[in-house]
Amino acid sequence: MQTPPQTPPRMNATEQAYQAIRKEILTGRLEEGERLTETRLSDDLGMSRTPIREAIGRLILEGFVERQGGYTTRVAHFPEDEAEQVYEIRRLVECYSVQRAAKLATEEDIAALREIHAQMRRDTPPGDEAAYERLTSANEAFHRTIVAAARSPRLTALMTTALDVGMVVRTYSMFSARDLERSLAHHAEIIEAIEARAPDWAASVMSAHLLAGAWRVSVRSGGRRTEGEKADD
Amino acid sequence: MQTPPQTPPRMNATEQAYQAIRKEILTGRLEEGERLTETRLSDDLGMSRTPIREAIGRLILEGFVERQGGYTTRVAHFPEDEAEQVYEIRRLVECYSVQRAAKLATEEDIAALREIHAQMRRDTPPGDEAAYERLTSANEAFHRTIVAAARSPRLTALMTTALDVGMVVRTYSMFSARDLERSLAHHAEIIEAIEARAPDWAASVMSAHLLAGAWRVSVRSGGRRTEGEKADD
DNA sequence: TGCGCGTTATTTGCATACAGACTAGGCAGG
DNA sequence: CCTGCCTAGTCTGTATGCAAATAACGCGCA
């Protein structure tokens, strides 16, 4: 069984470039403020400048990259309270989404959510790096699916920005086993609320879910990113 | 005196193409579902395919255009309740923005808002098409300035999408003199609330402002777009 | 008449070339 | 030593060419 709302990974060069550059930024290999040049990137990634340009354009719209003056392109600077802001915004958008989803979700949507959830459950004992990768991307898929289930193309477009940015936070806060357990409980309850067609219930859980994440982040980092402190205990 | 948050209109070809195509869609000259080809657009706009491609890429991200299969590009289909959804989303984002703005806005931000407001006041007696154009774009600038004053790059990125989409609604609902008067009153009150550093007050007015807009739209159109019914009485 | 298939014509994706705009670095003058 | 200008080098914006993928069309067949 597959997850229908997910884009089948038909990766053209532009998409590849986008994913690659974004990942470099999210993992911190490309540092804040670092200068990007299309030529160097096209060399590094082994493709021409055209797909690089398109990828960078997208990253600029999403706020990961910024132009400075006419001819310099830099990795965007993320302010101290970035994480809190992101969670605040996500809370706005996703609570609304899940309310709509509770009214409009189809059986397929719910099945997809269940599937993702089961997948995350299986990966729960977090050990290796790969499992962590799968968990975070599954988590992202979960939230994306909910937004998609809200059946509002505008919300979906919005989430392209907001959720991607949410991943910035990923580097800041790694799941602890206990946090992960709670996240999964939240997810399960959200699914239940959607199935029950209970918008307010769903929204409340989502709100808690994201506030818990925000709090975890702010505590972990004390407002500052503490490099290398992967709390995957 | 200038409005600093506005981008100086240095229009390269890509930007021109983006503006042009978007306008065609917003005004309905390009109908929903109509097929777009890069070649035709580049001919029409008198430039090469490259800037057209970038413009289309942006419009896809924003949800104005969609790809269908591998090789067809169409003007996106806007669902019936588009307008309501857009206002709902804007309400989420802008109420939050104005709350932050009430805390963080600088004197320059407030001056900019005042300036835009005065400009709109001067244009108030709505007569010709040009004045209407100025009003709507000033209105957009007003809302953008508030979001910018919230000092959250993420919100700004989000608004790029949300506000643009809000403009789709523009075609649906034209201001009546009375609506315009009320809008201006709201704007004035919002400025006052920001100056008073009263986040909740500001948010409440913003909420009313956008709900009034949404209501106007849904009544005007009865849920359906009524072409040519410009109520600029 | 309706359906399926093969061929032609479009259309996009990517690569490359070139010109203009900007940045950086050094040199001269104060 | 600092400041301003000039020059060389770099980077982006745009145009154009080519190949692969797809869509459109028409024909044969049931």
Short mmCIF file of C-alpha atoms in Angstrom, two decimals, chain A residues 7 27-28 45 50 52 63 81 85 99 102-103 111 116 118-119 122 145-146 148 178-179 187 196 211 215 222-223:
data_model
loop_
_atom_site.label_atom_id
_atom_site.label_comp_id
_atom_site.label_asym_id
_atom_site.label_seq_id
_atom_site.Cartn_x
_atom_site.Cartn_y
_atom_site.Cartn_z
CA THR A 7 4.33 12.89 -4.87
CA THR A 27 21.79 20.38 8.07
CA GLY A 28 23.95 23.41 8.45
CA LEU A 45 25.87 18.98 -8.33
CA THR A 50 19.38 26.41 -15.34
CA ILE A 52 20.10 25.54 -10.12
CA GLY A 63 12.82 32.32 2.65
CA ASP A 81 13.45 33.07 17.92
CA GLN A 85 7.83 31.79 15.32
CA GLN A 99 -10.50 21.42 11.46
CA ALA A 102 -12.07 16.62 10.18
CA LYS A 103 -15.00 17.71 8.07
CA ALA A 111 -6.08 5.38 5.45
CA ILE A 116 2.12 6.76 7.93
CA ALA A 118 1.99 2.62 11.49
CA GLN A 119 5.23 3.21 9.67
CA ARG A 122 7.54 0.48 13.46
CA THR A 145 -1.41 14.80 4.38
CA ILE A 146 -3.59 16.56 6.88
CA ALA A 148 -3.98 18.17 1.81
CA ARG A 178 9.89 10.33 25.36
CA ASP A 179 9.05 13.22 23.03
CA HIS A 187 -0.83 11.70 15.95
CA ALA A 196 -14.88 11.00 14.60
CA LEU A 211 3.00 23.79 21.39
CA TRP A 215 8.32 24.25 24.11
CA GLY A 222 17.50 27.90 25.65
CA GLY A 223 16.79 30.20 22.74
#
